[in-house]
PDB file of C-alpha atoms in Angstrom:
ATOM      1  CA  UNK F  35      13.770 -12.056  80.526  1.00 49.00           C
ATOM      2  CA  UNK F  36      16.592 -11.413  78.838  1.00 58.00           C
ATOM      3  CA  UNK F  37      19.816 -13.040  81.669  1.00 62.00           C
ATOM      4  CA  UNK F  38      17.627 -11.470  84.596  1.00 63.00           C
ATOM      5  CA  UNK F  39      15.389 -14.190  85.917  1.00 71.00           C
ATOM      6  CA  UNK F  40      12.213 -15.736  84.837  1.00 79.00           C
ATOM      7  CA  UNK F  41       8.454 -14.339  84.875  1.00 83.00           C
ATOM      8  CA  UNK F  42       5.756 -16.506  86.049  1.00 87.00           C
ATOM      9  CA  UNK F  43       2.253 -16.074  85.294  1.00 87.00           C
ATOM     10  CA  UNK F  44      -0.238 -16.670  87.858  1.00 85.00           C
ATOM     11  CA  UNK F  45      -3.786 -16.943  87.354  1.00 84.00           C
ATOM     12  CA  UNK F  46      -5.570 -17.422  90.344  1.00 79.00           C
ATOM     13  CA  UNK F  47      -9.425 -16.813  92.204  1.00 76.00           C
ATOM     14  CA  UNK F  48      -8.978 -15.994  95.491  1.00 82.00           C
ATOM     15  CA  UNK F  49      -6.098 -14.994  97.966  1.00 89.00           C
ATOM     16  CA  UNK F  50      -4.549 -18.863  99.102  1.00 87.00           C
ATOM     17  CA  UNK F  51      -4.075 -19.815  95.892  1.00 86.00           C
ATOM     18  CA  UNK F  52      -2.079 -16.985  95.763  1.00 90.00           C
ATOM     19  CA  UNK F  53      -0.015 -16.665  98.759  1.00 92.00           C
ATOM     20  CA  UNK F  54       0.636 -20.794  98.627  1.00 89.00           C
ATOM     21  CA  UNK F  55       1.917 -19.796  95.111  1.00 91.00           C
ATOM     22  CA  UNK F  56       3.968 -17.083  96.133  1.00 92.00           C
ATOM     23  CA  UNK F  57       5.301 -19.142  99.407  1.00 93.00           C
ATOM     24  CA  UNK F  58       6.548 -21.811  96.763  1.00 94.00           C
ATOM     25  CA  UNK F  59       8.106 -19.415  93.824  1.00 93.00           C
ATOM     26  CA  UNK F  60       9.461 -17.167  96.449  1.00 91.00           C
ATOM     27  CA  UNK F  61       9.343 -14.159  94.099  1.00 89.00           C
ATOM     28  CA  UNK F  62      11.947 -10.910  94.213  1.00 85.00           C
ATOM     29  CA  UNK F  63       8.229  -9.190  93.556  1.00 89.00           C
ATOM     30  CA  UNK F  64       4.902  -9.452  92.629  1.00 93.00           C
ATOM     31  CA  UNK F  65       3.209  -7.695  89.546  1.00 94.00           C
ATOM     32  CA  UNK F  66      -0.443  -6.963  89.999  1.00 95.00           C
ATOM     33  CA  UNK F  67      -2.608  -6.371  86.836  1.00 95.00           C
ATOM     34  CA  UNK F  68      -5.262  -4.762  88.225  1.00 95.00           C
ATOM     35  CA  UNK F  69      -7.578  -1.793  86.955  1.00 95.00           C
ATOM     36  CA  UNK F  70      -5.569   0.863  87.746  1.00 95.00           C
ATOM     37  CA  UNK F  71      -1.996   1.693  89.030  1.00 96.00           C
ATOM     38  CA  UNK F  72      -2.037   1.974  92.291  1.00 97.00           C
ATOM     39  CA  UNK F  73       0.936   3.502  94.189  1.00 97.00           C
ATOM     40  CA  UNK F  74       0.008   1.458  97.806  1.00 97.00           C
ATOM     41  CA  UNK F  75      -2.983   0.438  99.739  1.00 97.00           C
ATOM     42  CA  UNK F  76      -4.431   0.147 103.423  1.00 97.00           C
ATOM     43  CA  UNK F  77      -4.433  -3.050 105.486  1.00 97.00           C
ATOM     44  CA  UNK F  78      -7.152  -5.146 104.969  1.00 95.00           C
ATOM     45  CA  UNK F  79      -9.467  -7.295 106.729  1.00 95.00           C
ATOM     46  CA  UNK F  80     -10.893  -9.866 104.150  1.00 90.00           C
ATOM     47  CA  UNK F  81     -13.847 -11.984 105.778  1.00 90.00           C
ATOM     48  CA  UNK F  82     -13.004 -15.415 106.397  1.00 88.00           C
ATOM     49  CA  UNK F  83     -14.399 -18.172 104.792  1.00 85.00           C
ATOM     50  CA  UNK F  84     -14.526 -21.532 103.342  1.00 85.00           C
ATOM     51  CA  UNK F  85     -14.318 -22.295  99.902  1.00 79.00           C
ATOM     52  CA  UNK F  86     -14.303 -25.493  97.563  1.00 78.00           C
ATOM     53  CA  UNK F  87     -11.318 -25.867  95.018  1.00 71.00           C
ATOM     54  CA  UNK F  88     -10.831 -28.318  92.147  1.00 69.00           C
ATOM     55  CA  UNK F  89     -10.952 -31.793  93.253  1.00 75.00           C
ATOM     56  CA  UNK F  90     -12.869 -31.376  95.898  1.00 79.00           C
ATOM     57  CA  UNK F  91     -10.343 -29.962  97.996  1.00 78.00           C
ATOM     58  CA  UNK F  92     -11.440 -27.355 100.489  1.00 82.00           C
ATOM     59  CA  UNK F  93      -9.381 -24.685 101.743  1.00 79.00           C
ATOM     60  CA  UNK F  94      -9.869 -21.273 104.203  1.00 83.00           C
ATOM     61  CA  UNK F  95      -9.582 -17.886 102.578  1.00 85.00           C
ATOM     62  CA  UNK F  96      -9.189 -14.887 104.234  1.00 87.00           C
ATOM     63  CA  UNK F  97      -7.680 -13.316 106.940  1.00 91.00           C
ATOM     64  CA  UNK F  98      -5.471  -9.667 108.022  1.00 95.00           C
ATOM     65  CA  UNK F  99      -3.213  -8.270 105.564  1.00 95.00           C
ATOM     66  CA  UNK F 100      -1.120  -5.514 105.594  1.00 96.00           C
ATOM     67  CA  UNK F 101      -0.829  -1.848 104.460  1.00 97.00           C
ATOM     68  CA  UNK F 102       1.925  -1.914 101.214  1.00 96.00           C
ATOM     69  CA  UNK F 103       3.684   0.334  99.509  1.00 96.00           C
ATOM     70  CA  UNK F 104       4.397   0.091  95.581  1.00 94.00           C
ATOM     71  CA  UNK F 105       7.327  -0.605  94.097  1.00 89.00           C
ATOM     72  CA  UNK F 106       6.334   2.031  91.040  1.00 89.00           C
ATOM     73  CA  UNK F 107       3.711   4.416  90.299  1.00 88.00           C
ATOM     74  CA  UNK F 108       4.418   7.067  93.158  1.00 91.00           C
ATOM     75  CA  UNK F 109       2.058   9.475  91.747  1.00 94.00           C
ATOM     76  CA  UNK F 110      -1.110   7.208  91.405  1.00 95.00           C
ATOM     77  CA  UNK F 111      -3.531   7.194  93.485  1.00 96.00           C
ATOM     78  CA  UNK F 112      -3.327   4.975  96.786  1.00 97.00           C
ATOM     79  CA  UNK F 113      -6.246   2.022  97.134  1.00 97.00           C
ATOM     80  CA  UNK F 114      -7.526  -1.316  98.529  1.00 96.00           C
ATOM     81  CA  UNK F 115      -6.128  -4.097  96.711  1.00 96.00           C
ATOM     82  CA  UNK F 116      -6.249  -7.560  98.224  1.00 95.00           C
ATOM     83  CA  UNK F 117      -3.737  -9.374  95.807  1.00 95.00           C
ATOM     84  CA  UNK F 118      -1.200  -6.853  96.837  1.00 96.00           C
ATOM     85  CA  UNK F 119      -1.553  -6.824 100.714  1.00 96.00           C
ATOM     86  CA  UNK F 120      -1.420 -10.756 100.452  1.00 95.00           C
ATOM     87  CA  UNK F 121       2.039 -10.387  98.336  1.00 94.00           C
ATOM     88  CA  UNK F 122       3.191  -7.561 101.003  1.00 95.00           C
ATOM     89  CA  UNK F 123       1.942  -9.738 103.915  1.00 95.00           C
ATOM     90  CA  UNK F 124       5.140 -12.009 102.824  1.00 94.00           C
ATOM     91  CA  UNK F 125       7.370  -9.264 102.240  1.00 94.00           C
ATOM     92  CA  UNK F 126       7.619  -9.045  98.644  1.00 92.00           C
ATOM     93  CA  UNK F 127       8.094  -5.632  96.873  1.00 92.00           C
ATOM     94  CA  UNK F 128       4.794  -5.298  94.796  1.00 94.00           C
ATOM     95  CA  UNK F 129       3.805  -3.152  91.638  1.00 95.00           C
ATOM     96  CA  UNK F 130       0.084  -2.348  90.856  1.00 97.00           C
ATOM     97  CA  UNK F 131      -0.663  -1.887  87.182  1.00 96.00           C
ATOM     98  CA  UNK F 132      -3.062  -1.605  84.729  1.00 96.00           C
ATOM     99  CA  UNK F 133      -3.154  -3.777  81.862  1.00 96.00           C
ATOM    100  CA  UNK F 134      -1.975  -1.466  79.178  1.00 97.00           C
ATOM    101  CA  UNK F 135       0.895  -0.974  81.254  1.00 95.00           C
ATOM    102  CA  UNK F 136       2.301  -4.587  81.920  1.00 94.00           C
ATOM    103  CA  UNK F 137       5.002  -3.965  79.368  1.00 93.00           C
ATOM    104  CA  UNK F 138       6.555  -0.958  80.750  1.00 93.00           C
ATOM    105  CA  UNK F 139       6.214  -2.200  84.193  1.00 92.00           C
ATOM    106  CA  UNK F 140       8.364  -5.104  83.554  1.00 89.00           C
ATOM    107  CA  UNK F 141      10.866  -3.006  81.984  1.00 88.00           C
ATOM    108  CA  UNK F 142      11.221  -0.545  84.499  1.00 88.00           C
ATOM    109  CA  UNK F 143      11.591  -4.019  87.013  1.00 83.00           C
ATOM    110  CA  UNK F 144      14.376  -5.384  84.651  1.00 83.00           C
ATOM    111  CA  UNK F 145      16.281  -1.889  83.951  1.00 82.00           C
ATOM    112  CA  UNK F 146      16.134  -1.451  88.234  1.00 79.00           C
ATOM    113  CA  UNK F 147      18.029  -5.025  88.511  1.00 74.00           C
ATOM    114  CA  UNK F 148      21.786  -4.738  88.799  1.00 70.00           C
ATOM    115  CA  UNK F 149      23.480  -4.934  84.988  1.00 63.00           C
ATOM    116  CA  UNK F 150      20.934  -3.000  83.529  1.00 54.00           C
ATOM    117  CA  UNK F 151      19.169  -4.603  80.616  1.00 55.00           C
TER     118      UNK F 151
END
């Protein structure tokens, strides 16, 4: 990232995965490939319930999540997205984008960053 950080990838099925991600990287902010851009969302109320991970571990999903409000894209539309509320619930900026877009959107996060690019 060129001096300005590092970019992890994150893969993941279902919302713990990742907030316990997100809890241990402690991002500046969370990129969301999603669809669509989306410039925010509504809180959410994702029905509870218990999954089974890899190696048999078991582990709740679910759960209240807030409205957010995107850190780009003020223009799109607004819409539910569950990755998003789950990186706003821990009070990390958050971009929506669509997958075409991933470039640009990481640009525009590196030329906001003190020093420019």
């Amino acid at each position: 990232m060129e001096g300005k950080g590092e970019a992890v990838l994150l893969i993941h099925d279902g919302l713990t995965p990742l907030l316990a991600a997100a809890r241990e990287l402690n991002p500046r902010g969370v990129l969301v490939v999603a669809p669509a851009p989306l410039s925010g969302g509504p809180a959410l109320d994702v029905p509870e319930r218990t999954l089974d991970g890899a190696g048999g571990l078991t582990y709740r999903e679910g759960g209240a999540f807030p409205a957010w409000t995107g850190a780009a894209h003020p223009d799109a539309p607004s819409g539910a997205c569950p990755p998003a509320s789950a990186a706003a619930s821990l009070g990390t900026a958050v971009v929506v984008t669509a997958p075409a877009d991933v470039r640009a959107a990481l640009e525009a996060w590196m030329d906001a960053t003190p020093h420019g690019r």
